[in-house]
Coordinates of N, CA and C in Angstrom, one line a residue:
Chain A
L279 N 79.9 124.0 96.2 CA 78.6 124.7 96.8 C 78.8 124.7 98.4
A280 N 78.7 125.9 99.3 CA 78.8 126.0 100.5 C 77.5 125.3 101.3
K281 N 77.8 124.4 101.9 CA 76.5 123.7 102.7 C 75.9 124.8 103.6
T282 N 74.8 124.5 103.8 CA 74.1 125.7 105.0 C 73.4 124.6 106.2
T283 N 73.4 125.2 107.2 CA 72.7 124.4 108.2 C 71.6 125.1 108.9
Q284 N 70.5 125.0 109.2 CA 69.6 126.1 109.7 C 68.8 125.0 110.7
P285 N 68.2 125.8 111.9 CA 67.2 125.0 112.9 C 66.1 124.5 111.8
I286 N 65.4 123.5 112.0 CA 64.3 123.1 111.2 C 63.0 123.9 111.4
S287 N 62.7 124.2 112.8 CA 61.5 125.1 113.2 C 61.8 126.1 114.2
M288 N 60.9 127.0 114.3 CA 61.0 127.9 115.2 C 59.7 128.3 115.5
D289 N 59.2 128.7 116.8 CA 58.0 129.1 117.3 C 58.2 130.7 117.6
S290 N 57.4 131.7 117.6 CA 57.3 132.8 118.0 C 55.9 133.3 118.2
Y291 N 55.9 134.6 119.1 CA 54.5 135.3 119.1 C 54.6 136.6 118.3
E292 N 53.4 137.0 117.9 CA 53.4 138.3 117.5 C 54.2 139.1 118.3
G293 N 54.5 140.3 117.4 CA 55.2 141.7 118.2 C 56.6 141.3 118.6
Q294 N 57.1 139.9 118.4 CA 58.5 139.4 118.8 C 59.6 139.7 117.9
E295 N 60.7 139.9 118.5 CA 61.8 139.8 117.2 C 62.4 138.2 117.1
V296 N 62.3 137.8 115.8 CA 62.7 136.2 115.6 C 64.1 136.6 115.0
N297 N 65.0 135.7 115.3 CA 66.5 135.5 115.0 C 66.8 133.9 114.2
I298 N 67.0 134.0 112.9 CA 67.0 132.8 112.7 C 68.6 132.5 112.0
T299 N 69.6 131.6 112.7 CA 70.8 131.4 112.6 C 71.2 130.7 111.4
C300 N 71.9 130.8 110.4 CA 72.3 129.7 109.5 C 74.0 129.7 109.4
S301 N 74.2 128.5 109.8 CA 75.7 128.1 109.5 C 76.2 127.9 108.3
H302 N 77.3 128.2 107.7 CA 77.9 127.8 106.3 C 79.4 128.2 106.7
N303 N 79.8 127.1 107.2 CA 81.0 126.9 107.8 C 82.6 127.0 106.2
N304 N 81.9 126.3 105.2 CA 83.0 126.4 104.2 C 82.6 127.5 103.2
I305 N 82.1 128.6 103.5 CA 81.8 129.8 102.7 C 83.1 129.9 101.7
A306 N 82.9 130.4 100.7 CA 84.2 130.8 99.8 C 84.0 132.3 100.0
T307 N 85.2 132.6 99.4 CA 85.5 134.5 99.7 C 84.7 135.0 98.8
N308 N 84.3 134.5 97.7 CA 83.4 135.3 96.8 C 81.8 135.1 96.7
D309 N 81.3 134.2 98.0 CA 79.9 134.0 97.9 C 79.4 134.8 98.8
Y310 N 77.8 135.1 98.5 CA 77.1 135.8 99.0 C 76.2 135.1 100.0
I311 N 75.6 135.5 100.6 CA 74.4 135.1 101.6 C 73.2 135.8 101.1
T312 N 72.4 134.6 100.8 CA 70.7 135.2 100.6 C 69.8 134.4 101.2
W313 N 68.6 134.9 101.6 CA 67.8 134.5 102.4 C 66.6 134.3 101.7
Y314 N 65.7 133.6 101.5 CA 64.4 133.5 100.8 C 63.4 133.2 101.7
Q315 N 62.0 133.7 101.6 CA 61.0 133.1 102.2 C 59.9 132.2 101.4
Q316 N 59.3 131.8 102.0 CA 58.2 130.7 101.2 C 57.0 130.8 101.9
F317 N 55.9 131.6 101.6 CA 54.5 130.9 102.2 C 54.0 129.7 101.8
P318 N 53.0 128.8 102.4 CA 52.2 128.2 101.9 C 51.8 128.2 100.7
S319 N 51.7 127.2 99.8 CA 51.3 127.1 98.3 C 51.9 128.3 97.4
Q320 N 52.8 129.0 97.5 CA 53.7 129.9 96.9 C 55.1 129.6 96.7
G321 N 55.7 130.1 95.6 CA 57.2 129.7 95.5 C 58.1 130.5 96.4
P322 N 59.1 130.4 96.6 CA 60.3 131.3 97.4 C 60.3 132.9 96.9
R323 N 60.3 133.5 97.9 CA 60.6 134.8 97.4 C 61.7 135.5 98.0
F324 N 62.6 136.4 97.3 CA 63.9 136.8 97.9 C 63.5 137.7 99.1
I325 N 64.2 137.7 100.2 CA 64.1 138.7 101.2 C 65.2 139.8 101.4
I326 N 66.6 139.0 101.6 CA 67.7 140.0 102.0 C 69.0 139.1 101.6
Q327 N 70.0 140.1 101.3 CA 71.4 139.4 100.6 C 72.4 140.3 101.3
G328 N 73.3 139.5 101.8 CA 74.4 140.5 102.3 C 75.8 139.8 101.7
Y329 N 76.8 140.4 102.1 CA 78.2 140.0 102.0 C 79.1 140.0 103.3
K330 N 78.8 141.1 104.2 CA 79.7 141.0 105.3 C 78.9 141.8 106.0
T331 N 79.3 142.1 107.6 CA 78.4 143.0 108.5 C 77.1 142.9 108.3
K332 N 76.5 143.9 108.4 CA 75.0 144.1 108.6 C 74.3 144.7 107.3
V333 N 73.3 144.3 107.0 CA 72.3 144.6 105.7 C 70.9 144.8 106.5
T334 N 70.1 146.0 106.0 CA 69.0 146.2 106.3 C 68.0 146.7 105.4
N335 N 67.0 146.1 105.3 CA 65.9 146.5 104.4 C 64.2 146.8 105.0
E336 N 63.8 146.9 104.4 CA 62.2 147.3 104.8 C 61.6 146.0 105.5
V337 N 62.1 144.7 105.0 CA 61.5 143.5 105.7 C 62.4 142.9 106.6
A338 N 63.7 143.0 106.7 CA 64.7 142.3 107.5 C 66.1 142.7 107.7
S339 N 66.7 142.2 108.6 CA 68.0 142.7 108.9 C 68.8 141.5 108.6
L340 N 70.1 141.4 108.1 CA 70.9 140.4 108.0 C 72.5 140.7 108.8
F341 N 72.8 140.1 109.7 CA 74.1 140.1 110.5 C 74.8 138.9 109.9
I342 N 76.0 139.5 109.7 CA 77.0 138.4 109.3 C 78.4 138.7 110.0
P343 N 78.8 138.0 110.8 CA 79.9 138.2 111.8 C 81.4 138.4 110.7
A344 N 82.4 138.6 111.2 CA 83.6 138.9 110.5 C 84.2 137.6 109.6
D345 N 84.2 136.5 110.7 CA 84.5 135.2 109.6 C 83.3 134.7 108.5
R346 N 82.4 135.1 108.7 CA 81.3 134.9 107.7 C 80.9 133.3 107.8
K347 N 81.1 132.7 108.7 CA 80.8 131.4 108.7 C 79.3 131.0 109.2
S348 N 78.8 132.2 109.4 CA 77.5 132.2 109.9 C 76.6 133.2 109.7
S349 N 75.5 133.3 109.9 CA 74.8 134.6 109.4 C 73.4 134.5 110.0
T350 N 72.6 135.8 110.5 CA 71.4 135.7 111.3 C 70.4 136.6 110.6
L351 N 69.3 135.9 110.0 CA 68.3 136.8 109.6 C 67.6 137.4 111.0
S352 N 67.1 138.4 110.9 CA 66.2 139.1 112.1 C 65.2 139.6 111.3
L353 N 63.9 139.3 112.1 CA 62.5 139.6 111.7 C 62.2 140.4 112.9
P354 N 62.1 141.9 112.4 CA 61.6 142.6 113.9 C 60.0 142.5 113.9
R355 N 59.5 142.5 115.2 CA 58.0 142.3 115.5 C 57.1 141.8 114.4
V356 N 57.4 140.4 114.5 CA 56.8 139.4 113.3 C 55.3 139.5 113.7
S357 N 54.6 139.2 112.6 CA 52.9 139.1 112.8 C 52.6 137.7 112.2
L358 N 51.5 137.5 112.2 CA 50.9 136.2 111.8 C 51.5 135.5 110.4
S359 N 51.6 136.9 109.6 CA 51.7 136.5 108.1 C 53.1 136.3 107.8
D360 N 53.7 136.3 108.9 CA 55.5 135.8 108.8 C 55.6 134.6 109.0
T361 N 54.5 133.8 109.2 CA 54.7 132.3 109.3 C 54.9 131.7 108.0
A362 N 56.2 131.2 107.8 CA 56.7 130.6 106.5 C 57.8 129.9 106.8
V363 N 58.3 129.5 105.6 CA 59.6 128.7 105.4 C 60.9 129.7 105.2
Y364 N 61.9 129.7 105.8 CA 63.1 130.8 105.3 C 64.1 130.0 105.1
Y365 N 64.6 129.9 103.9 CA 65.9 129.4 103.3 C 67.0 130.4 103.4
C366 N 68.1 129.6 103.7 CA 69.4 130.3 103.7 C 70.2 129.6 102.6
L367 N 70.9 130.5 101.6 CA 71.8 130.1 100.6 C 73.0 130.8 100.7
V368 N 74.0 130.2 100.0 CA 75.2 130.8 99.8 C 75.8 130.6 98.5
G369 N 76.3 131.6 97.9 CA 76.8 131.4 96.4 C 77.2 132.8 95.9
V370 N 78.0 132.5 94.8 CA 78.4 133.8 93.9 C 77.1 134.4 93.3
N371 N 76.4 133.5 92.6 CA 75.4 133.9 91.6 C 74.5 132.9 91.6
A372 N 73.1 133.2 91.0 CA 72.1 132.2 91.1 C 72.4 131.1 90.6
G373 N 73.4 131.0 89.8 CA 73.7 129.9 89.2 C 74.5 128.7 90.0
N374 N 74.8 129.0 91.3 CA 75.3 128.2 92.2 C 74.6 128.3 93.5
M375 N 73.4 128.9 93.5 CA 72.7 129.1 94.7 C 71.7 128.4 94.7
L376 N 71.8 127.1 94.5 CA 70.7 126.1 94.1 C 70.1 125.2 95.0
T377 N 71.1 125.2 96.1 CA 70.7 124.2 97.1 C 69.9 124.9 98.3
F378 N 68.7 124.7 98.2 CA 67.9 125.2 99.2 C 67.6 124.3 100.6
G379 N 68.1 123.2 100.3 CA 67.7 122.4 101.9 C 66.5 122.5 102.4
G380 N 66.1 122.3 103.7 CA 64.9 122.4 104.3 C 64.2 123.5 104.8
G381 N 65.2 124.4 104.9 CA 64.8 125.5 105.6 C 64.2 125.9 107.0
T382 N 64.2 126.9 107.7 CA 63.5 126.8 108.8 C 61.8 127.1 108.8
R383 N 61.2 126.2 109.5 CA 59.6 126.8 109.7 C 59.3 127.5 110.6
L384 N 59.1 128.7 110.4 CA 58.6 129.7 111.6 C 57.3 129.8 111.5
M385 N 56.9 129.4 113.0 CA 55.1 129.4 113.3 C 55.3 130.7 114.3
V386 N 54.5 131.6 113.8 CA 54.3 132.8 114.6 C 53.0 132.7 115.3
K387 N 52.8 132.7 116.4 CA 51.3 132.6 117.2 C 50.7 133.7 117.7
P388 N 49.4 134.0 117.7 CA 48.8 135.0 118.5 C 49.3 135.4 119.7
Chain B
D355 N 50.6 140.9 84.9 CA 52.0 141.5 85.3 C 52.5 140.6 86.2
T356 N 52.1 139.3 86.0 CA 52.9 138.2 86.7 C 54.2 138.0 86.2
A357 N 55.3 138.2 87.0 CA 56.7 138.0 86.3 C 57.2 136.6 85.8
V358 N 56.9 135.4 86.8 CA 56.9 134.2 86.5 C 55.6 133.4 86.7
S359 N 55.2 132.8 85.3 CA 53.9 132.2 85.5 C 53.9 130.8 85.3
Q360 N 53.1 130.0 85.6 CA 53.3 128.4 85.5 C 52.0 128.1 85.1
T361 N 51.5 127.1 84.2 CA 50.6 126.3 84.1 C 50.8 125.0 83.7
P362 N 49.8 123.7 84.3 CA 48.6 124.5 85.2 C 49.3 124.6 86.6
K363 N 48.2 125.1 87.5 CA 48.8 125.2 88.7 C 48.5 124.0 89.6
Y364 N 47.4 123.1 89.1 CA 47.6 122.0 89.7 C 47.2 120.6 88.2
L365 N 47.8 119.5 88.7 CA 47.5 118.7 87.7 C 47.6 117.4 88.3
V366 N 46.4 116.8 88.2 CA 46.1 115.2 88.7 C 46.0 114.4 87.4
T367 N 46.9 113.1 87.4 CA 46.9 112.3 86.2 C 47.2 111.0 87.0
Q368 N 46.9 110.0 86.0 CA 47.3 108.8 86.1 C 48.5 108.1 85.6
M369 N 48.9 107.2 86.6 CA 50.4 106.5 86.5 C 50.5 106.3 84.8
G370 N 51.7 106.6 84.3 CA 52.0 106.4 82.8 C 51.7 107.1 81.9
N371 N 50.9 108.4 82.0 CA 50.6 109.3 81.1 C 51.7 110.0 81.0
D372 N 51.6 110.7 79.9 CA 52.6 111.9 79.8 C 52.1 113.4 80.0
K373 N 52.8 114.2 80.4 CA 52.1 115.4 81.0 C 53.3 116.6 80.5
S374 N 52.9 117.9 80.5 CA 53.5 119.1 80.2 C 53.1 120.2 81.4
I375 N 54.4 121.0 81.6 CA 53.9 122.0 82.6 C 54.9 123.2 82.0
K376 N 54.2 124.5 81.6 CA 54.4 125.6 80.9 C 55.0 126.4 82.1
C377 N 56.2 127.1 81.4 CA 56.6 128.4 82.4 C 56.9 129.5 81.3
E378 N 56.6 130.9 81.7 CA 56.9 131.8 81.1 C 57.1 133.1 82.1
Q379 N 58.2 133.9 81.6 CA 58.9 134.6 82.7 C 58.9 135.9 81.5
N380 N 58.5 137.2 82.1 CA 58.5 138.3 81.4 C 59.2 139.8 81.9
L381 N 60.3 139.0 82.7 CA 61.5 139.8 83.2 C 62.3 140.1 82.4
G382 N 62.5 139.6 81.3 CA 63.7 139.6 80.4 C 65.0 138.9 80.6
H383 N 64.9 138.1 81.7 CA 65.8 137.2 82.1 C 66.4 136.4 81.1
D384 N 67.7 136.2 81.4 CA 68.3 135.1 80.7 C 68.4 133.6 81.0
T385 N 68.2 133.4 82.2 CA 68.3 132.1 82.8 C 67.3 131.6 83.4
M386 N 66.8 130.5 83.1 CA 65.4 130.0 84.0 C 65.7 128.4 84.5
Y387 N 64.8 128.1 85.4 CA 65.2 126.9 86.2 C 63.8 126.0 86.4
W388 N 64.4 125.0 86.6 CA 63.0 124.0 87.1 C 63.4 123.5 88.4
Y389 N 62.8 123.7 89.5 CA 62.9 122.9 91.1 C 61.7 121.9 91.3
K390 N 62.2 120.9 91.8 CA 61.1 119.9 92.3 C 61.2 120.3 94.0
Q391 N 59.8 120.2 94.4 CA 59.8 120.3 95.9 C 59.1 119.4 96.6
D392 N 59.4 118.3 97.2 CA 58.8 117.4 98.0 C 58.2 117.5 99.1
S393 N 57.5 116.4 99.7 CA 56.6 116.5 101.0 C 57.4 117.1 101.9
K394 N 58.8 117.1 102.1 CA 59.4 117.4 103.2 C 60.1 118.7 103.0
K395 N 59.5 119.6 101.9 CA 59.8 120.9 101.7 C 61.2 121.0 101.0
F396 N 61.9 120.0 100.8 CA 63.3 120.4 100.0 C 62.9 120.6 98.6
L397 N 63.8 121.7 98.4 CA 63.7 122.0 96.9 C 64.8 121.9 96.2
K398 N 64.8 121.0 95.3 CA 65.9 120.8 94.3 C 66.1 121.0 93.1
I399 N 67.2 121.6 92.7 CA 67.2 122.0 91.2 C 67.2 121.0 90.2
M400 N 66.4 120.8 89.3 CA 66.5 119.9 88.2 C 67.2 120.2 87.2
F401 N 66.8 121.3 86.5 CA 67.5 121.9 85.3 C 67.6 123.5 85.0
S402 N 68.6 123.6 84.5 CA 68.7 125.5 84.4 C 69.3 125.5 82.8
Y403 N 68.6 126.7 82.2 CA 68.5 127.0 81.0 C 69.2 128.5 81.1
N404 N 70.0 128.9 80.1 CA 70.6 129.8 79.8 C 70.5 130.3 78.2
N405 N 69.8 131.4 78.2 CA 69.4 131.9 76.9 C 69.1 130.4 75.8
K406 N 68.4 129.8 76.2 CA 67.9 128.6 75.3 C 68.7 127.4 75.7
E407 N 69.8 127.3 76.5 CA 70.8 126.3 76.2 C 71.0 125.9 77.4
L408 N 70.7 124.4 77.5 CA 70.8 123.8 78.8 C 72.2 123.8 79.5
I409 N 72.3 124.2 81.0 CA 73.4 124.7 81.5 C 73.5 123.5 82.7
I410 N 72.3 123.3 83.3 CA 72.4 122.3 84.4 C 71.3 121.4 84.4
N411 N 71.9 119.9 84.5 CA 71.0 118.9 84.2 C 71.3 118.0 85.5
E412 N 70.7 118.0 86.8 CA 70.7 117.3 87.7 C 70.6 115.9 87.4
T413 N 70.6 115.1 88.3 CA 70.3 113.5 88.2 C 68.9 113.4 88.1
V414 N 68.2 113.6 87.2 CA 66.9 113.5 86.9 C 66.6 112.5 85.7
P415 N 65.7 111.7 85.9 CA 65.3 110.5 85.1 C 65.2 111.1 83.5
N416 N 65.4 110.3 82.8 CA 65.4 110.9 81.2 C 64.2 110.9 81.0
R417 N 62.9 110.5 81.5 CA 61.6 110.9 81.4 C 61.4 112.5 81.6
F418 N 61.9 113.1 82.4 CA 61.6 114.5 82.2 C 62.7 115.0 81.1
S419 N 62.1 115.8 80.5 CA 62.8 116.6 79.4 C 62.2 118.4 79.3
P420 N 62.8 119.0 79.6 CA 62.7 120.5 79.4 C 62.7 120.8 78.0
K421 N 62.2 122.1 77.6 CA 62.2 122.5 76.6 C 62.2 123.9 76.8
S422 N 63.1 124.7 76.0 CA 63.1 126.1 75.9 C 62.9 126.8 74.5
P423 N 61.7 127.1 74.0 CA 61.5 127.7 72.7 C 62.0 129.1 72.5
D424 N 62.2 129.8 73.5 CA 62.9 131.0 73.5 C 63.3 131.4 75.0
K425 N 63.9 132.3 75.1 CA 64.6 132.4 76.5 C 63.5 132.8 77.7
A426 N 62.3 133.4 77.0 CA 61.3 133.7 78.0 C 60.6 132.3 78.4
H427 N 60.7 131.2 78.0 CA 59.7 130.1 78.1 C 60.6 128.9 78.5
L428 N 60.3 128.1 79.4 CA 61.1 126.8 79.8 C 59.7 125.9 80.1
N429 N 59.6 125.1 79.1 CA 58.8 123.7 79.5 C 59.5 122.7 80.2
L430 N 58.5 121.9 80.8 CA 58.9 120.6 81.6 C 57.9 119.6 80.8
H431 N 58.4 118.5 80.2 CA 57.5 117.3 80.0 C 57.9 116.2 80.7
I432 N 57.0 115.7 81.0 CA 57.4 114.3 81.6 C 56.5 113.3 81.0
N433 N 57.4 112.1 81.0 CA 56.8 111.0 80.2 C 56.6 109.6 81.1
S434 N 55.7 108.8 81.0 CA 55.4 107.7 81.8 C 55.4 108.4 83.3
L435 N 54.5 108.8 83.8 CA 54.4 109.4 85.1 C 54.5 108.3 86.1
E436 N 55.2 108.6 87.3 CA 55.1 107.5 88.2 C 54.7 108.3 89.6
L437 N 54.3 107.4 90.2 CA 53.7 107.7 91.7 C 54.8 108.9 92.3
G438 N 56.0 108.5 92.3 CA 57.2 109.4 93.1 C 57.4 110.7 92.3
D439 N 56.6 110.9 91.4 CA 56.7 112.1 90.5 C 56.1 113.2 91.1
S440 N 55.0 112.8 92.2 CA 54.0 113.5 92.8 C 54.7 114.3 93.7
A441 N 54.4 115.9 93.1 CA 55.6 117.1 94.2 C 55.0 118.4 93.5
V442 N 55.7 119.2 94.2 CA 55.2 120.5 93.5 C 56.3 121.3 92.6
Y443 N 56.3 121.4 91.5 CA 57.3 122.1 90.6 C 57.3 123.5 90.7
F444 N 58.4 123.9 90.7 CA 58.8 125.4 90.5 C 59.6 125.9 89.2
C445 N 59.0 126.7 88.8 CA 59.8 127.2 87.8 C 60.5 128.8 88.4
A446 N 61.7 128.8 87.8 CA 62.2 130.3 88.5 C 63.2 130.9 87.2
S447 N 63.4 132.3 87.4 CA 64.2 133.0 86.4 C 65.3 133.8 86.9
S448 N 66.4 134.0 86.5 CA 67.1 135.0 87.1 C 68.1 135.8 85.8
Q449 N 68.4 137.2 86.3 CA 69.1 137.8 85.1 C 70.0 137.0 84.3
N450 N 71.1 136.6 84.9 CA 72.4 135.7 84.1 C 72.9 135.0 84.9
Q451 N 72.8 133.7 84.6 CA 73.4 132.7 85.8 C 74.8 132.9 85.7
R452 N 75.7 133.5 84.8 CA 77.2 133.4 84.9 C 77.4 134.7 85.4
T453 N 76.7 136.0 85.8 CA 77.0 137.3 86.1 C 76.6 137.0 87.6
G454 N 77.0 138.2 88.2 CA 76.9 138.2 89.8 C 77.6 139.6 90.4
P455 N 77.7 139.9 91.4 CA 77.4 139.3 92.4 C 75.8 139.3 92.7
G456 N 75.6 138.6 93.7 CA 74.0 139.0 94.4 C 73.0 138.7 93.4
E457 N 73.0 137.9 92.6 CA 71.9 137.9 91.7 C 70.8 136.7 92.4
T458 N 69.7 137.3 92.3 CA 68.4 136.5 92.9 C 67.7 135.8 91.8
Q459 N 66.9 134.9 92.3 CA 66.0 134.2 91.5 C 64.6 134.4 91.7
Y460 N 64.0 134.5 90.8 CA 62.3 134.9 91.1 C 61.6 133.7 90.6
F461 N 60.6 133.3 91.4 CA 60.0 132.0 91.4 C 58.8 132.0 90.9
G462 N 58.0 131.3 90.3 CA 56.5 130.9 89.9 C 55.9 130.5 91.0
P463 N 54.4 130.3 90.9 CA 53.5 130.0 91.9 C 53.8 128.5 92.1
G464 N 54.2 127.9 91.3 CA 54.5 126.4 91.3 C 53.4 125.4 90.7
T465 N 53.4 124.3 90.4 CA 52.4 123.5 89.8 C 52.4 122.4 90.7
R466 N 51.2 121.7 91.4 CA 51.3 120.6 92.0 C 50.6 119.7 91.4
L467 N 51.5 118.7 91.5 CA 51.4 117.5 90.4 C 51.1 116.3 91.3
L468 N 49.9 115.4 91.2 CA 49.5 114.3 91.7 C 49.4 113.1 91.1
V469 N 50.3 112.3 91.0 CA 50.0 111.0 90.1 C 49.4 109.9 90.9
L470 N 48.1 109.6 90.2 CA 47.4 108.5 91.0 C 47.9 107.0 90.4

């Protein structure tokens, strides 16, 4: 399993863009990068996934450099409701994406 | 319409008791999981079942025993509860553990267990 490293916490203000970077230096060739979001008192939920370059959906963007040793989750114009813990995982399938770590606690302030 | 459901949502019990947590998924997935989330928010895998067969069994005390009557259900039975078992337990499911790429997990709402 590729180990990931994320900042423990981040603060932001409403309307700002938030970028959370995850390091995964020993990512394997077949590994995908997946981000989950967890609100208080809820289970994690899938946000976005990518393999290389850039992926965008209605919630976020995921930037992956050519060496794939890191990835950046970008949340455009955050709101208070984006306050959550964000987890970065790497692996080929759900079977080996099982190490969630501590995630990044994002606090969005008014 | 809940994809992955767990019962109960809250469980308060005394040390030494035996309790069970139930999980059901209506997504037609082949693989189900149990995770434990501690007070520091670390989410650790406990068990994984693929089509009713145990696939992953991390270092978990024997007091924890998963039971999968069918592939839509994965229950967690805990014997002789201890103070350290207090945590939030999440059930999850995915399409098929052995397929990929890009397979994702769907989580239940969690069961908050407090052992007194």
